[in-house]
């Protein structure tokens, strides 16, 4: 009890806390004996995974002069539901109003907080440090007007799930899928029946706001995401026979009369934010992986799937904003994923990753390796206060899942 009273939770100070934070990260990332472990190198920037959000904070827990834990959090405004609104037309001559147009779905926004990077040194666990860090972070969330707080964790991380659901009042909310595909030594061919356009940030913003603003977790500041230096571009796939030429007809024409089928995705450069490394692999598996790369590099025309060099630090590209419509949308998204793979190959990445709702129809067109992917990530959520209005959707924590979610690349 005496040690617990000496624990101080304060804001992270980059001028003096860097070494202590790195040491806690290193201790926490020791994987189970004999099993694969994923190590993260934050490239010397402990707040790299939150600094691109509209508002963020990192806290550390200090015992004496030793840092024994940390937590990161950020706040943004997102879509939590939708409402129907009729467009009313007023006729001056007749002095009457008409509402013949079908109802238009409009987004309902809420201020949402996100917790990530909670770490407690193994030698200081079961002292209430994690709980104290979470509660202090939630105080900052409330002070800044956040109505909900959520986090992502692994379904089988029982200690994390128990902390948040049993002690912190969170409830299990969504179970999206993390899909990871290796970047091969060969390029992946793209169907000649598909045309891919790269949209400028203005056209991309209009497309996302018009077509996806009612998607759950859609960020209201999508323009900040698309204009961020880490966003490598937004790409739109359409059937080759959609337009008479291969030139982009413009966003207005596309939105007014879109092709029968189309798909879109954006690419985020995680490689410049953090690096990953797989450890705990046997020498036999390492040798096998090296052999696949050598064969793939020597005989690229065979298009053999090869295991990238993931046993040393590697970077990744994250695909976000995946969406589309029409009977051939799955084929369009598959072509876009091939395009994104080739882009990642040129950048020297080891893998391409995305995260989508487990009910996402376009999931069928996203190539991935099951051994690298997570079929069910777990998102937990909590309402931070009961004095908020239920508005038009009620309590978001009790809402059923939709078919799609928008995963913000700033929080992956």
Tab-separated table of C-alpha atoms in Angstrom:
chain	number	residue	atom	x	y	z
A	1	UNK	CA	0.000	0.000	0.000
A	2	UNK	CA	2.918	2.354	0.751
A	3	UNK	CA	4.331	1.954	-2.751
A	4	UNK	CA	0.919	2.532	-4.325
A	5	UNK	CA	0.634	5.921	-2.587
A	6	UNK	CA	4.000	6.927	-4.031
A	7	UNK	CA	2.902	6.344	-7.610
A	8	UNK	CA	2.627	9.630	-9.478
A	9	UNK	CA	0.782	9.912	-12.794
A	10	UNK	CA	1.835	12.910	-14.870
A	11	UNK	CA	2.121	14.104	-18.452
A	12	UNK	CA	4.916	12.639	-20.542
A	13	UNK	CA	7.969	14.907	-20.800
A	14	UNK	CA	9.965	14.102	-23.963
A	15	UNK	CA	13.071	15.850	-22.603
A	16	UNK	CA	13.494	13.429	-19.705
A	17	UNK	CA	11.163	10.439	-20.121
A	18	UNK	CA	12.284	8.952	-23.434
A	19	UNK	CA	14.744	6.378	-22.060
A	20	UNK	CA	12.402	5.261	-19.261
A	21	UNK	CA	9.474	4.825	-21.641
A	22	UNK	CA	11.567	2.802	-24.092
A	23	UNK	CA	12.673	0.528	-21.244
A	24	UNK	CA	9.068	-0.174	-20.201
A	25	UNK	CA	8.119	-0.852	-23.829
A	26	UNK	CA	11.037	-3.287	-24.128
A	27	UNK	CA	10.053	-5.155	-20.960
A	28	UNK	CA	6.405	-5.395	-21.977
A	29	UNK	CA	7.109	-6.767	-25.428
A	30	UNK	CA	8.804	-9.961	-24.336
A	31	UNK	CA	6.573	-12.642	-25.816
A	32	UNK	CA	5.649	-16.042	-24.378
A	33	UNK	CA	8.433	-18.612	-24.439
A	34	UNK	CA	8.480	-20.633	-27.648
A	35	UNK	CA	5.845	-18.488	-29.371
A	36	UNK	CA	5.938	-15.784	-32.017
A	37	UNK	CA	6.103	-12.229	-30.713
A	38	UNK	CA	5.570	-8.924	-32.507
A	39	UNK	CA	7.909	-6.137	-31.448
A	40	UNK	CA	7.276	-2.472	-32.204
A	41	UNK	CA	9.956	0.148	-32.795
A	42	UNK	CA	8.459	3.626	-32.383
A	43	UNK	CA	11.518	5.181	-34.075
A	44	UNK	CA	12.340	7.299	-31.041
A	45	UNK	CA	8.936	9.006	-30.896
A	46	UNK	CA	6.744	7.619	-28.052
A	47	UNK	CA	3.726	9.692	-29.142
A	48	UNK	CA	4.005	8.862	-32.841
A	49	UNK	CA	0.746	6.857	-32.846
A	50	UNK	CA	-1.384	9.736	-31.507
A	51	UNK	CA	0.337	12.939	-32.582
A	52	UNK	CA	-1.661	13.179	-35.821
A	53	UNK	CA	-5.015	13.279	-33.985
A	54	UNK	CA	-6.816	16.593	-33.293
A	55	UNK	CA	-6.118	16.335	-29.537
A	56	UNK	CA	-3.817	13.882	-27.768
A	57	UNK	CA	-2.087	13.204	-24.449
A	58	UNK	CA	0.472	10.757	-23.105
A	59	UNK	CA	0.747	10.007	-19.391
A	60	UNK	CA	3.452	8.181	-17.462
A	61	UNK	CA	3.313	6.509	-14.054
A	62	UNK	CA	6.367	7.196	-11.925
A	63	UNK	CA	7.513	5.380	-8.774
A	64	UNK	CA	10.322	7.306	-7.180
A	65	UNK	CA	12.432	8.258	-10.202
A	66	UNK	CA	11.501	5.179	-12.237
A	67	UNK	CA	8.871	5.142	-14.968
A	68	UNK	CA	6.752	2.020	-14.466
A	69	UNK	CA	3.866	2.576	-16.863
A	70	UNK	CA	2.356	4.759	-19.576
A	71	UNK	CA	-0.823	5.347	-21.525
A	72	UNK	CA	-1.754	7.332	-24.622
A	73	UNK	CA	-5.078	8.869	-25.590
A	74	UNK	CA	-6.604	11.047	-28.281
A	75	UNK	CA	-9.938	12.716	-29.024
A	76	UNK	CA	-11.804	13.353	-32.273
A	77	UNK	CA	-15.346	13.745	-33.597
A	78	UNK	CA	-16.824	10.740	-35.409
A	79	UNK	CA	-20.094	9.388	-36.762
A	80	UNK	CA	-21.971	7.288	-34.218
A	81	UNK	CA	-25.211	6.837	-36.188
A	82	UNK	CA	-27.461	8.434	-38.755
A	83	UNK	CA	-30.815	10.141	-38.991
A	84	UNK	CA	-33.188	10.681	-41.893
A	85	UNK	CA	-33.943	14.207	-43.017
A	86	UNK	CA	-36.459	15.210	-45.666
A	87	UNK	CA	-35.517	17.978	-48.045
A	88	UNK	CA	-38.297	20.565	-47.928
A	89	UNK	CA	-39.016	22.627	-51.036
A	90	UNK	CA	-40.897	25.915	-50.684
A	91	UNK	CA	-42.957	27.199	-53.602
A	92	UNK	CA	-43.277	31.003	-53.426
A	93	UNK	CA	-46.126	31.116	-55.979
A	94	UNK	CA	-48.280	28.616	-54.193
A	95	UNK	CA	-46.959	29.462	-50.719
A	96	UNK	CA	-46.807	25.739	-50.005
A	97	UNK	CA	-44.148	23.242	-48.994
A	98	UNK	CA	-43.542	19.843	-50.534
A	99	UNK	CA	-41.592	16.874	-49.206
A	100	UNK	CA	-41.761	14.500	-52.139
A	101	UNK	CA	-38.009	13.771	-52.144
A	102	UNK	CA	-36.958	10.578	-50.361
A	103	UNK	CA	-35.406	11.004	-46.904
A	104	UNK	CA	-31.683	11.739	-46.959
A	105	UNK	CA	-29.472	9.986	-44.386
A	106	UNK	CA	-27.381	12.418	-42.371
A	107	UNK	CA	-24.557	11.571	-39.947
A	108	UNK	CA	-24.946	11.932	-36.203
A	109	UNK	CA	-21.624	12.962	-34.669
A	110	UNK	CA	-20.168	12.485	-31.212
A	111	UNK	CA	-16.892	13.363	-29.524
A	112	UNK	CA	-14.971	10.115	-29.116
A	113	UNK	CA	-11.817	9.353	-27.141
A	114	UNK	CA	-9.423	6.506	-27.870
A	115	UNK	CA	-7.039	4.739	-25.481
A	116	UNK	CA	-3.955	2.982	-26.794
A	117	UNK	CA	-0.480	1.964	-25.724
A	118	UNK	CA	-1.287	1.118	-22.085
A	119	UNK	CA	1.853	-0.446	-20.610
A	120	UNK	CA	2.816	-1.428	-17.067
A	121	UNK	CA	6.255	-2.825	-16.279
A	122	UNK	CA	5.978	-6.572	-15.493
A	123	UNK	CA	7.708	-6.067	-12.143
A	124	UNK	CA	5.082	-3.530	-11.042
A	125	UNK	CA	1.850	-5.197	-12.062
A	126	UNK	CA	-1.076	-5.949	-9.721
A	127	UNK	CA	-0.476	-2.645	-7.947
A	128	UNK	CA	-3.351	-0.737	-9.537
A	129	UNK	CA	-1.055	1.263	-11.834
A	130	UNK	CA	-2.960	0.408	-15.011
A	131	UNK	CA	-6.275	1.343	-13.414
A	132	UNK	CA	-4.855	4.655	-12.175
A	133	UNK	CA	-3.500	5.484	-15.635
A	134	UNK	CA	-6.868	4.728	-17.277
A	135	UNK	CA	-8.851	6.800	-14.778
A	136	UNK	CA	-6.495	9.764	-15.078
A	137	UNK	CA	-6.746	9.618	-18.860
A	138	UNK	CA	-10.550	9.447	-18.656
A	139	UNK	CA	-10.543	12.597	-16.513
A	140	UNK	CA	-8.755	14.394	-19.361
A	141	UNK	CA	-11.270	12.979	-21.837
A	142	UNK	CA	-14.193	14.360	-19.801
A	143	UNK	CA	-12.528	17.748	-19.346
A	144	UNK	CA	-12.280	17.989	-23.140
A	145	UNK	CA	-15.917	17.052	-23.775
A	146	UNK	CA	-15.567	13.456	-24.941
A	147	UNK	CA	-18.819	11.521	-24.583
A	148	UNK	CA	-17.420	8.053	-25.269
A	149	UNK	CA	-14.101	6.296	-24.839
A	150	UNK	CA	-12.994	3.137	-26.637
A	151	UNK	CA	-9.958	0.928	-27.118
A	152	UNK	CA	-8.802	-2.015	-29.202
A	153	UNK	CA	-7.280	-5.168	-27.761
A	154	UNK	CA	-6.852	-8.826	-28.636
A	155	UNK	CA	-9.717	-11.144	-27.760
A	156	UNK	CA	-7.306	-13.509	-26.021
A	157	UNK	CA	-5.526	-10.788	-24.022
A	158	UNK	CA	-7.431	-11.762	-20.894
A	159	UNK	CA	-5.602	-9.359	-18.559
A	160	UNK	CA	-6.433	-6.356	-20.754
A	161	UNK	CA	-10.034	-7.411	-21.341
A	162	UNK	CA	-10.556	-8.009	-17.620
A	163	UNK	CA	-9.074	-4.643	-16.654
A	164	UNK	CA	-11.303	-2.674	-18.969
A	165	UNK	CA	-14.552	-4.657	-18.741
A	166	UNK	CA	-14.467	-5.667	-15.051
A	167	UNK	CA	-12.701	-2.713	-13.421
A	168	UNK	CA	-13.128	0.249	-15.770
A	169	UNK	CA	-16.732	-0.223	-16.896
A	170	UNK	CA	-16.144	-0.842	-20.606
A	171	UNK	CA	-18.282	-3.239	-22.624
A	172	UNK	CA	-17.410	-5.350	-25.655
A	173	UNK	CA	-18.609	-3.422	-28.689
A	174	UNK	CA	-17.248	-4.400	-32.116
A	175	UNK	CA	-15.078	-7.240	-33.440
A	176	UNK	CA	-13.435	-6.065	-36.680
A	177	UNK	CA	-10.931	-8.122	-38.666
A	178	UNK	CA	-7.298	-7.129	-39.170
A	179	UNK	CA	-6.220	-8.443	-42.577
A	180	UNK	CA	-2.510	-8.602	-43.378
A	181	UNK	CA	-0.940	-9.562	-46.683
A	182	UNK	CA	2.808	-9.961	-47.303
A	183	UNK	CA	4.565	-7.883	-49.932
A	184	UNK	CA	6.155	-10.275	-52.414
A	185	UNK	CA	9.325	-9.811	-54.440
A	186	UNK	CA	7.172	-9.796	-57.601
A	187	UNK	CA	4.504	-7.329	-58.656
A	188	UNK	CA	0.890	-8.449	-58.595
A	189	UNK	CA	-0.892	-8.094	-61.961
A	190	UNK	CA	-3.931	-5.822	-62.130
A	191	UNK	CA	-6.926	-6.810	-64.226
A	192	UNK	CA	-7.003	-5.067	-67.608
A	193	UNK	CA	-10.768	-4.764	-67.167
A	194	UNK	CA	-10.287	-2.186	-64.442
A	195	UNK	CA	-9.222	1.456	-64.617
A	196	UNK	CA	-7.674	2.999	-61.511
A	197	UNK	CA	-7.632	6.747	-60.925
A	198	UNK	CA	-5.714	8.584	-58.218
A	199	UNK	CA	-7.915	11.312	-56.749
A	200	UNK	CA	-6.607	14.583	-55.423
A	201	UNK	CA	-7.418	15.328	-51.786
A	202	UNK	CA	-10.345	17.622	-52.699
A	203	UNK	CA	-12.086	14.994	-54.832
A	204	UNK	CA	-11.323	12.298	-52.271
A	205	UNK	CA	-12.863	14.360	-49.486
A	206	UNK	CA	-16.044	14.984	-51.485
A	207	UNK	CA	-16.361	11.298	-52.308
A	208	UNK	CA	-15.917	10.219	-48.704
A	209	UNK	CA	-18.275	12.843	-47.296
A	210	UNK	CA	-21.012	12.156	-49.865
A	211	UNK	CA	-20.822	8.368	-49.750
A	212	UNK	CA	-19.397	7.356	-46.367
A	213	UNK	CA	-20.112	10.094	-43.816
A	214	UNK	CA	-22.842	7.960	-42.193
A	215	UNK	CA	-20.459	5.011	-41.724
A	216	UNK	CA	-19.751	4.239	-38.076
A	217	UNK	CA	-16.520	5.853	-36.750
A	218	UNK	CA	-16.196	8.105	-39.839
A	219	UNK	CA	-13.936	11.040	-38.746
A	220	UNK	CA	-15.513	14.443	-39.169
A	221	UNK	CA	-12.062	15.856	-39.972
A	222	UNK	CA	-11.544	13.491	-42.908
A	223	UNK	CA	-9.892	16.393	-44.734
A	224	UNK	CA	-7.098	16.427	-42.119
A	225	UNK	CA	-6.563	12.707	-42.639
A	226	UNK	CA	-6.418	12.945	-46.434
A	227	UNK	CA	-4.100	15.982	-46.392
A	228	UNK	CA	-1.710	14.468	-43.850
A	229	UNK	CA	1.821	13.874	-45.137
A	230	UNK	CA	1.455	10.179	-44.245
A	231	UNK	CA	-1.524	9.729	-46.567
A	232	UNK	CA	-0.053	8.498	-49.850
A	233	UNK	CA	-3.204	8.918	-51.921
A	234	UNK	CA	-6.779	7.853	-52.585
A	235	UNK	CA	-7.437	5.469	-55.455
A	236	UNK	CA	-10.699	4.757	-57.263
A	237	UNK	CA	-11.330	1.659	-59.394
A	238	UNK	CA	-14.036	1.482	-62.067
A	239	UNK	CA	-14.750	-0.929	-64.959
A	240	UNK	CA	-12.614	0.002	-67.957
A	241	UNK	CA	-15.686	0.517	-70.135
A	242	UNK	CA	-17.192	3.070	-67.703
A	243	UNK	CA	-15.772	6.111	-69.483
A	244	UNK	CA	-14.907	6.712	-73.130
A	245	UNK	CA	-11.338	7.643	-72.258
A	246	UNK	CA	-8.959	6.791	-69.453
A	247	UNK	CA	-9.079	10.360	-68.143
A	248	UNK	CA	-10.778	11.171	-64.856
A	249	UNK	CA	-14.192	12.765	-65.627
A	250	UNK	CA	-14.217	14.817	-62.436
A	251	UNK	CA	-15.805	14.211	-59.056
A	252	UNK	CA	-19.037	16.044	-59.864
A	253	UNK	CA	-19.766	13.853	-62.879
A	254	UNK	CA	-18.828	10.723	-60.954
A	255	UNK	CA	-21.089	11.532	-57.995
A	256	UNK	CA	-23.992	12.543	-60.247
A	257	UNK	CA	-23.815	9.376	-62.352
A	258	UNK	CA	-21.414	6.767	-60.936
A	259	UNK	CA	-20.598	3.560	-62.829
A	260	UNK	CA	-22.588	0.450	-62.043
A	261	UNK	CA	-19.676	-0.795	-59.922
A	262	UNK	CA	-16.762	1.011	-58.271
A	263	UNK	CA	-14.489	0.855	-55.235
A	264	UNK	CA	-12.194	3.218	-53.366
A	265	UNK	CA	-9.398	3.017	-50.803
A	266	UNK	CA	-6.674	5.253	-49.389
A	267	UNK	CA	-3.116	4.360	-48.350
A	268	UNK	CA	-1.397	5.471	-45.136
A	269	UNK	CA	2.371	5.237	-44.678
A	270	UNK	CA	2.936	3.576	-41.288
A	271	UNK	CA	6.537	2.882	-42.303
A	272	UNK	CA	7.531	6.428	-41.322
A	273	UNK	CA	5.756	6.122	-37.950
A	274	UNK	CA	6.849	2.754	-36.572
A	275	UNK	CA	8.528	-0.503	-37.586
A	276	UNK	CA	7.571	-4.054	-36.633
A	277	UNK	CA	9.626	-7.189	-36.106
A	278	UNK	CA	8.632	-10.836	-35.644
A	279	UNK	CA	10.689	-12.740	-33.086
A	280	UNK	CA	10.673	-16.256	-31.678
A	281	UNK	CA	10.814	-18.016	-35.052
A	282	UNK	CA	12.734	-21.284	-35.416
A	283	UNK	CA	15.783	-21.512	-37.681
A	284	UNK	CA	13.925	-23.958	-39.943
A	285	UNK	CA	11.127	-21.456	-40.582
A	286	UNK	CA	13.624	-18.654	-41.152
A	287	UNK	CA	15.436	-20.757	-43.726
A	288	UNK	CA	12.175	-21.615	-45.460
A	289	UNK	CA	11.179	-17.936	-45.592
A	290	UNK	CA	14.579	-16.950	-47.021
A	291	UNK	CA	14.301	-19.659	-49.679
A	292	UNK	CA	10.856	-18.432	-50.812
A	293	UNK	CA	12.221	-14.900	-51.227
A	294	UNK	CA	15.261	-16.078	-53.178
A	295	UNK	CA	13.106	-18.109	-55.578
A	296	UNK	CA	10.596	-15.283	-55.956
A	297	UNK	CA	13.330	-12.749	-56.684
A	298	UNK	CA	15.138	-15.027	-59.151
A	299	UNK	CA	11.976	-16.180	-60.956
A	300	UNK	CA	9.454	-13.352	-60.559
A	301	UNK	CA	7.460	-14.482	-63.605
A	302	UNK	CA	6.342	-17.557	-61.635
A	303	UNK	CA	4.560	-15.226	-59.182
A	304	UNK	CA	5.249	-17.519	-56.255
A	305	UNK	CA	4.015	-16.279	-52.878
A	306	UNK	CA	7.052	-15.495	-50.725
A	307	UNK	CA	7.505	-14.672	-47.052
A	308	UNK	CA	8.970	-11.159	-46.653
A	309	UNK	CA	11.849	-10.372	-44.310
A	310	UNK	CA	9.721	-9.883	-41.199
A	311	UNK	CA	12.411	-11.174	-38.818
A	312	UNK	CA	14.148	-7.824	-38.985
A	313	UNK	CA	12.403	-4.434	-38.556
A	314	UNK	CA	9.983	-3.860	-41.430
A	315	UNK	CA	7.469	-1.201	-42.411
A	316	UNK	CA	3.878	-1.432	-43.565
A	317	UNK	CA	1.244	0.469	-45.484
A	318	UNK	CA	-2.247	0.639	-44.018
A	319	UNK	CA	-5.294	0.672	-46.304
A	320	UNK	CA	-8.198	2.740	-45.008
A	321	UNK	CA	-11.466	4.150	-46.264
A	322	UNK	CA	-12.307	0.976	-48.185
A	323	UNK	CA	-15.716	1.128	-49.790
A	324	UNK	CA	-17.638	0.618	-52.976
A	325	UNK	CA	-20.911	-0.209	-54.647
A	326	UNK	CA	-22.269	-2.479	-57.349
A	327	UNK	CA	-22.143	-6.148	-58.341
A	328	UNK	CA	-18.456	-5.956	-59.309
A	329	UNK	CA	-17.319	-3.944	-56.288
A	330	UNK	CA	-15.453	-6.939	-54.829
A	331	UNK	CA	-13.444	-7.277	-58.056
A	332	UNK	CA	-12.747	-3.529	-57.983
A	333	UNK	CA	-11.430	-3.709	-54.410
A	334	UNK	CA	-9.256	-6.687	-55.343
A	335	UNK	CA	-7.683	-4.632	-58.142
A	336	UNK	CA	-7.088	-1.750	-55.734
A	337	UNK	CA	-5.412	-4.089	-53.233
A	338	UNK	CA	-3.090	-5.313	-56.005
A	339	UNK	CA	-2.278	-1.696	-56.858
A	340	UNK	CA	-1.586	-0.958	-53.180
A	341	UNK	CA	0.642	-4.054	-52.939
A	342	UNK	CA	2.776	-2.818	-55.821
A	343	UNK	CA	2.987	0.628	-54.235
A	344	UNK	CA	4.181	-0.956	-50.982
A	345	UNK	CA	6.744	-3.028	-52.891
A	346	UNK	CA	8.207	0.137	-54.412
A	347	UNK	CA	8.425	1.651	-50.911
A	348	UNK	CA	10.212	-1.361	-49.446
A	349	UNK	CA	7.422	-2.406	-47.071
A	350	UNK	CA	7.125	-5.910	-45.646
A	351	UNK	CA	3.329	-6.125	-45.437
A	352	UNK	CA	0.100	-4.357	-46.363
A	353	UNK	CA	-2.611	-4.290	-43.707
A	354	UNK	CA	-6.181	-3.128	-43.290
A	355	UNK	CA	-8.966	-3.402	-40.719
A	356	UNK	CA	-12.614	-3.803	-41.641
A	357	UNK	CA	-15.864	-4.841	-40.054
A	358	UNK	CA	-16.206	-8.609	-39.757
A	359	UNK	CA	-19.471	-8.159	-41.686
A	360	UNK	CA	-17.945	-6.052	-44.478
A	361	UNK	CA	-19.143	-7.381	-47.893
A	362	UNK	CA	-15.949	-6.173	-49.617
A	363	UNK	CA	-13.868	-8.347	-47.298
A	364	UNK	CA	-14.068	-11.102	-49.939
A	365	UNK	CA	-11.898	-9.007	-52.262
A	366	UNK	CA	-9.121	-8.266	-49.754
A	367	UNK	CA	-6.186	-10.706	-50.116
A	368	UNK	CA	-4.578	-11.729	-46.832
A	369	UNK	CA	-2.709	-14.516	-45.096
A	370	UNK	CA	-4.588	-16.032	-42.177
A	371	UNK	CA	-1.332	-16.731	-40.310
A	372	UNK	CA	-0.557	-12.996	-40.287
A	373	UNK	CA	-4.106	-11.728	-39.734
A	374	UNK	CA	-6.479	-11.414	-36.805
A	375	UNK	CA	-9.973	-12.696	-37.518
A	376	UNK	CA	-11.443	-10.881	-34.535
A	377	UNK	CA	-9.927	-7.793	-32.972
A	378	UNK	CA	-11.921	-6.549	-29.975
A	379	UNK	CA	-13.116	-2.981	-29.511
A	380	UNK	CA	-14.492	-2.051	-26.093
A	381	UNK	CA	-16.444	1.140	-25.393
A	382	UNK	CA	-17.662	3.179	-22.423
A	383	UNK	CA	-19.985	6.128	-22.049
A	384	UNK	CA	-18.090	8.702	-20.036
A	385	UNK	CA	-21.083	10.524	-18.584
A	386	UNK	CA	-24.802	10.105	-18.111
A	387	UNK	CA	-25.603	13.800	-18.427
A	388	UNK	CA	-25.426	13.750	-22.222
A	389	UNK	CA	-28.565	13.881	-24.330
A	390	UNK	CA	-29.548	10.601	-25.942
A	391	UNK	CA	-30.200	12.539	-29.144
A	392	UNK	CA	-31.500	10.716	-32.185
A	393	UNK	CA	-29.621	7.420	-31.712
A	394	UNK	CA	-29.740	6.893	-27.965
A	395	UNK	CA	-26.805	5.353	-26.139
A	396	UNK	CA	-24.236	4.368	-28.776
A	397	UNK	CA	-22.794	1.629	-26.567
A	398	UNK	CA	-26.071	-0.301	-26.901
A	399	UNK	CA	-26.399	0.038	-30.694
A	400	UNK	CA	-26.180	-3.036	-32.961
A	401	UNK	CA	-23.206	-3.282	-35.367
A	402	UNK	CA	-23.574	-2.159	-38.957
A	403	UNK	CA	-22.068	-3.766	-42.024
A	404	UNK	CA	-19.128	-1.346	-42.227
A	405	UNK	CA	-16.857	0.735	-40.024
A	406	UNK	CA	-14.333	3.441	-40.862
A	407	UNK	CA	-10.946	2.675	-39.281
A	408	UNK	CA	-8.940	5.849	-38.771
A	409	UNK	CA	-5.315	5.249	-39.884
A	410	UNK	CA	-4.094	7.676	-37.212
A	411	UNK	CA	-5.017	5.098	-34.572
A	412	UNK	CA	-3.927	1.831	-36.177
